[in-house]
Each structure stands twice: as C-alpha cells, then as structure tokens.
C-alpha cells in the first residue's frame, strides 16, 4: 500500500521517514567528524563533497516529503493519545521540518558564499547565488551548527516519544511508521 490510510502510513511516507532519518544521522556524524580534518587528511576534500551532495539530495527529499504531507492525509491520532501529546507531536514535526530547512539553506549559503556552485556527486552543479551579506559563510556556519545540534536533540526527543508510546503506553504509534499493516 503506497498511500496513507486513517490507521497507518503508506510505503511512500515510511520510505521518506526512514531515509530522512538515516541521512540526518549520517550527515550529522560526518559533519561532526569533518570539522576537525586537517589539510593533509585524505578526506579533507572528499568528506565535505559527500556531505554537501547528500545534504542537497536530502533537501529535495524534504521538499518532496513536505508536499507529500500536504497532499496525502496523515493517519488520525489514536484515541488513547492525550491532547497535549497530539499537540506536542504536531509541533515537533513542524520544528523538525523547519530545522531541516534552516540547516540545508544555511549549508548552501556557507558553500556558495565564495560564488562557486556545489557539485552533487559530480553529476550536476547547483549554481551559487553569491553572498548576500558580509561574512556570510561564518554567519551561516554558526546557524548551520546550532540548528544541527538542535535537530539532533529534537530527533532524540522524537525517538524517545515513539519508544514511550510503544513500551509504556503499549499503543501502535511506533508500529504505524515501521510497517504498513499492523494490528
């Protein structure tokens, strides 16, 4: 089943969710590691190239995911969910998307502040829009870093919430994003 139903997420939403999760965790790990690379490291140019390429692919995936959410209704909240849980869940998802977009736009502004485009896996180049402000790379870099730390913190809270629903509340919240059909 590709589409969401009132009870569960469809294959497309599940694919978007887990691919995004994998990309976010991988990009954070690589970003955290690569900032300490020295000029003499064999990864000095390769790691940022991969980080930028995957980041731009994630931007496309995130925009597609947002459109998917707009045009494909999400499953209804479970009756057992408290009002504050529903509100917290909706707010968390909105902030997750906002942080993803802030991170990717700031990453683009860091990489293109010198008026060079970004090559995506050497397949094609995303052109630079140039610098909009003085010290753009530094300012965007600070925003990128703090937004990334905030995103990872919120991802951890999101995951803990899902685990709480599964192990403490014993409801199907987590199962709805893991598999297509559930009991």
CSV table of C-alpha atoms in Angstrom, one decimal:
chain,number,residue,atom,x,y,z
A,1,UNK,CA,0.0,0.0,0.0
A,2,UNK,CA,1.6,3.2,-1.2
A,3,UNK,CA,-0.7,5.8,0.3
A,4,UNK,CA,-1.5,6.6,3.9
A,5,UNK,CA,-4.7,5.3,5.5
A,6,UNK,CA,-6.6,6.5,8.5
A,7,UNK,CA,-4.9,3.8,10.6
A,8,UNK,CA,-1.3,3.7,9.2
A,9,UNK,CA,1.3,5.3,7.0
A,10,UNK,CA,1.8,4.0,3.4
A,11,UNK,CA,5.0,2.8,1.9
A,12,UNK,CA,5.9,6.3,0.5
A,13,UNK,CA,5.7,8.0,3.9
A,14,UNK,CA,7.6,5.2,5.6
A,15,UNK,CA,10.3,5.4,3.0
A,16,UNK,CA,10.6,9.2,3.3
A,17,UNK,CA,10.7,9.0,7.1
A,18,UNK,CA,13.4,6.3,7.4
A,19,UNK,CA,15.6,7.6,4.5
A,20,UNK,CA,15.4,11.1,6.1
A,21,UNK,CA,16.3,9.7,9.5
A,22,UNK,CA,19.3,7.8,8.1
A,23,UNK,CA,20.5,10.8,6.1
A,24,UNK,CA,20.2,13.2,9.1
A,25,UNK,CA,22.1,10.9,11.4
A,26,UNK,CA,24.8,10.3,8.8
A,27,UNK,CA,25.1,13.9,7.9
A,28,UNK,CA,25.4,14.9,11.5
A,29,UNK,CA,28.1,12.3,12.2
A,30,UNK,CA,30.1,13.2,9.1
A,31,UNK,CA,29.7,16.9,9.8
A,32,UNK,CA,30.8,16.5,13.4
A,33,UNK,CA,33.8,14.4,12.2
A,34,UNK,CA,34.9,16.5,9.3
A,35,UNK,CA,35.3,19.8,11.0
A,36,UNK,CA,38.4,18.5,12.7
A,37,UNK,CA,40.0,17.3,9.4
A,38,UNK,CA,43.4,18.8,8.6
A,39,UNK,CA,44.5,19.9,5.1
A,40,UNK,CA,46.7,16.8,5.0
A,41,UNK,CA,43.9,14.3,5.6
A,42,UNK,CA,42.8,12.3,2.5
A,43,UNK,CA,39.2,13.1,3.5
A,44,UNK,CA,39.8,16.9,3.6
A,45,UNK,CA,38.0,17.5,0.3
A,46,UNK,CA,36.0,14.2,-0.1
A,47,UNK,CA,34.1,14.4,3.2
A,48,UNK,CA,32.7,18.0,2.5
A,49,UNK,CA,31.8,17.0,-1.1
A,50,UNK,CA,29.8,14.0,0.2
A,51,UNK,CA,28.3,16.0,3.0
A,52,UNK,CA,27.1,18.7,0.6
A,53,UNK,CA,25.9,16.2,-2.0
A,54,UNK,CA,23.8,14.1,0.5
A,55,UNK,CA,22.6,17.4,2.0
A,56,UNK,CA,21.2,18.7,-1.3
A,57,UNK,CA,19.6,15.3,-2.0
A,58,UNK,CA,18.1,15.5,1.5
A,59,UNK,CA,16.8,19.0,0.6
A,60,UNK,CA,15.0,17.5,-2.4
A,61,UNK,CA,13.7,14.6,-0.3
A,62,UNK,CA,12.5,17.0,2.4
A,63,UNK,CA,10.6,19.3,0.0
A,64,UNK,CA,9.0,16.2,-1.6
A,65,UNK,CA,8.1,14.9,1.9
A,66,UNK,CA,6.5,18.2,2.8
A,67,UNK,CA,4.5,18.2,-0.4
A,68,UNK,CA,3.5,14.6,0.3
A,69,UNK,CA,2.3,15.6,3.8
A,70,UNK,CA,0.2,18.4,2.3
A,71,UNK,CA,-1.5,16.3,-0.4
A,72,UNK,CA,-1.7,13.0,1.5
A,73,UNK,CA,-3.5,13.0,4.8
A,74,UNK,CA,-1.7,11.5,7.8
A,75,UNK,CA,-3.3,8.8,9.9
A,76,UNK,CA,-5.6,10.1,12.5
A,77,UNK,CA,-4.2,10.3,16.1
A,78,UNK,CA,-5.0,7.3,18.3
A,79,UNK,CA,-7.9,7.8,20.7
A,80,UNK,CA,-5.6,7.0,23.5
A,81,UNK,CA,-3.4,10.0,22.8
A,82,UNK,CA,-3.8,12.8,25.2
A,83,UNK,CA,-4.5,16.3,23.8
A,84,UNK,CA,-1.0,17.5,24.9
A,85,UNK,CA,0.6,14.5,23.2
A,86,UNK,CA,-1.1,15.3,19.9
A,87,UNK,CA,-0.2,19.0,20.2
A,88,UNK,CA,3.4,18.1,21.1
A,89,UNK,CA,3.6,15.7,18.2
A,90,UNK,CA,2.3,18.2,15.7
A,91,UNK,CA,4.7,20.9,17.0
A,92,UNK,CA,7.7,18.5,17.0
A,93,UNK,CA,7.1,17.6,13.3
A,94,UNK,CA,6.8,21.3,12.3
A,95,UNK,CA,10.0,22.2,14.1
A,96,UNK,CA,11.8,19.2,12.7
A,97,UNK,CA,10.9,20.3,9.2
A,98,UNK,CA,11.8,23.9,10.0
A,99,UNK,CA,15.2,22.9,11.4
A,100,UNK,CA,15.9,20.7,8.4
A,101,UNK,CA,15.2,23.6,6.0
A,102,UNK,CA,17.3,26.0,8.1
A,103,UNK,CA,20.2,23.6,8.1
A,104,UNK,CA,20.1,22.9,4.4
A,105,UNK,CA,19.7,26.6,3.4
A,106,UNK,CA,22.5,27.7,5.7
A,107,UNK,CA,24.7,24.9,4.4
A,108,UNK,CA,24.0,26.1,0.9
A,109,UNK,CA,24.9,29.7,1.9
A,110,UNK,CA,28.1,28.5,3.5
A,111,UNK,CA,29.2,26.6,0.5
A,112,UNK,CA,28.3,29.2,-2.1
A,113,UNK,CA,29.4,32.4,-0.3
A,114,UNK,CA,32.5,32.4,-2.5
A,115,UNK,CA,30.4,32.4,-5.6
A,116,UNK,CA,31.1,28.8,-6.5
A,117,UNK,CA,28.3,26.3,-7.1
A,118,UNK,CA,28.0,22.9,-5.5
A,119,UNK,CA,28.6,19.7,-7.4
A,120,UNK,CA,26.2,17.0,-6.4
A,121,UNK,CA,28.2,13.7,-6.6
A,122,UNK,CA,29.9,15.2,-9.7
A,123,UNK,CA,26.6,14.6,-11.6
A,124,UNK,CA,25.4,18.2,-11.9
A,125,UNK,CA,26.1,21.6,-10.3
A,126,UNK,CA,23.8,23.7,-8.3
A,127,UNK,CA,24.8,27.3,-9.1
A,128,UNK,CA,25.7,29.8,-6.4
A,129,UNK,CA,23.5,32.8,-5.7
A,130,UNK,CA,26.5,34.6,-4.3
A,131,UNK,CA,27.0,36.3,-1.0
A,132,UNK,CA,24.1,38.3,0.4
A,133,UNK,CA,25.7,39.6,3.5
A,134,UNK,CA,29.2,40.3,4.8
A,135,UNK,CA,30.8,37.2,6.5
A,136,UNK,CA,28.0,35.1,5.0
A,137,UNK,CA,30.0,31.8,5.4
A,138,UNK,CA,30.8,32.4,9.0
A,139,UNK,CA,27.2,33.5,10.0
A,140,UNK,CA,25.6,30.7,8.0
A,141,UNK,CA,28.1,28.3,9.5
A,142,UNK,CA,27.1,29.3,13.1
A,143,UNK,CA,23.4,28.9,12.2
A,144,UNK,CA,24.1,25.6,10.5
A,145,UNK,CA,26.0,24.2,13.5
A,146,UNK,CA,23.5,25.3,16.2
A,147,UNK,CA,20.5,24.2,14.1
A,148,UNK,CA,22.1,20.8,13.5
A,149,UNK,CA,22.7,20.3,17.3
A,150,UNK,CA,19.1,21.4,17.9
A,151,UNK,CA,17.8,19.0,15.3
A,152,UNK,CA,19.7,16.0,16.8
A,153,UNK,CA,18.4,16.9,20.2
A,154,UNK,CA,14.8,17.1,18.9
A,155,UNK,CA,15.3,13.8,16.9
A,156,UNK,CA,16.3,12.1,20.2
A,157,UNK,CA,13.2,13.5,22.0
A,158,UNK,CA,11.1,12.3,19.0
A,159,UNK,CA,12.6,8.8,19.2
A,160,UNK,CA,12.1,8.7,23.0
A,161,UNK,CA,8.5,9.7,22.5
A,162,UNK,CA,8.0,6.9,20.0
A,163,UNK,CA,9.6,4.4,22.4
A,164,UNK,CA,7.4,5.7,25.2
A,165,UNK,CA,4.3,5.1,23.1
A,166,UNK,CA,5.5,1.6,22.2
A,167,UNK,CA,6.8,0.3,25.6
A,168,UNK,CA,4.9,2.3,28.2
A,169,UNK,CA,1.6,3.2,26.5
A,170,UNK,CA,1.7,0.0,24.5
A,171,UNK,CA,-0.1,1.6,21.6
A,172,UNK,CA,0.6,1.3,17.8
A,173,UNK,CA,2.2,4.8,17.3
A,174,UNK,CA,5.6,3.4,16.5
A,175,UNK,CA,4.3,0.4,14.5
A,176,UNK,CA,2.5,2.8,12.2
A,177,UNK,CA,5.8,4.2,10.9
A,178,UNK,CA,7.7,0.9,10.9
A,179,UNK,CA,5.3,-1.3,8.9
A,180,UNK,CA,2.5,-0.9,6.5
A,181,UNK,CA,0.0,-3.1,8.3
A,182,UNK,CA,-0.3,-3.5,12.0
A,183,UNK,CA,-2.8,-4.9,14.5
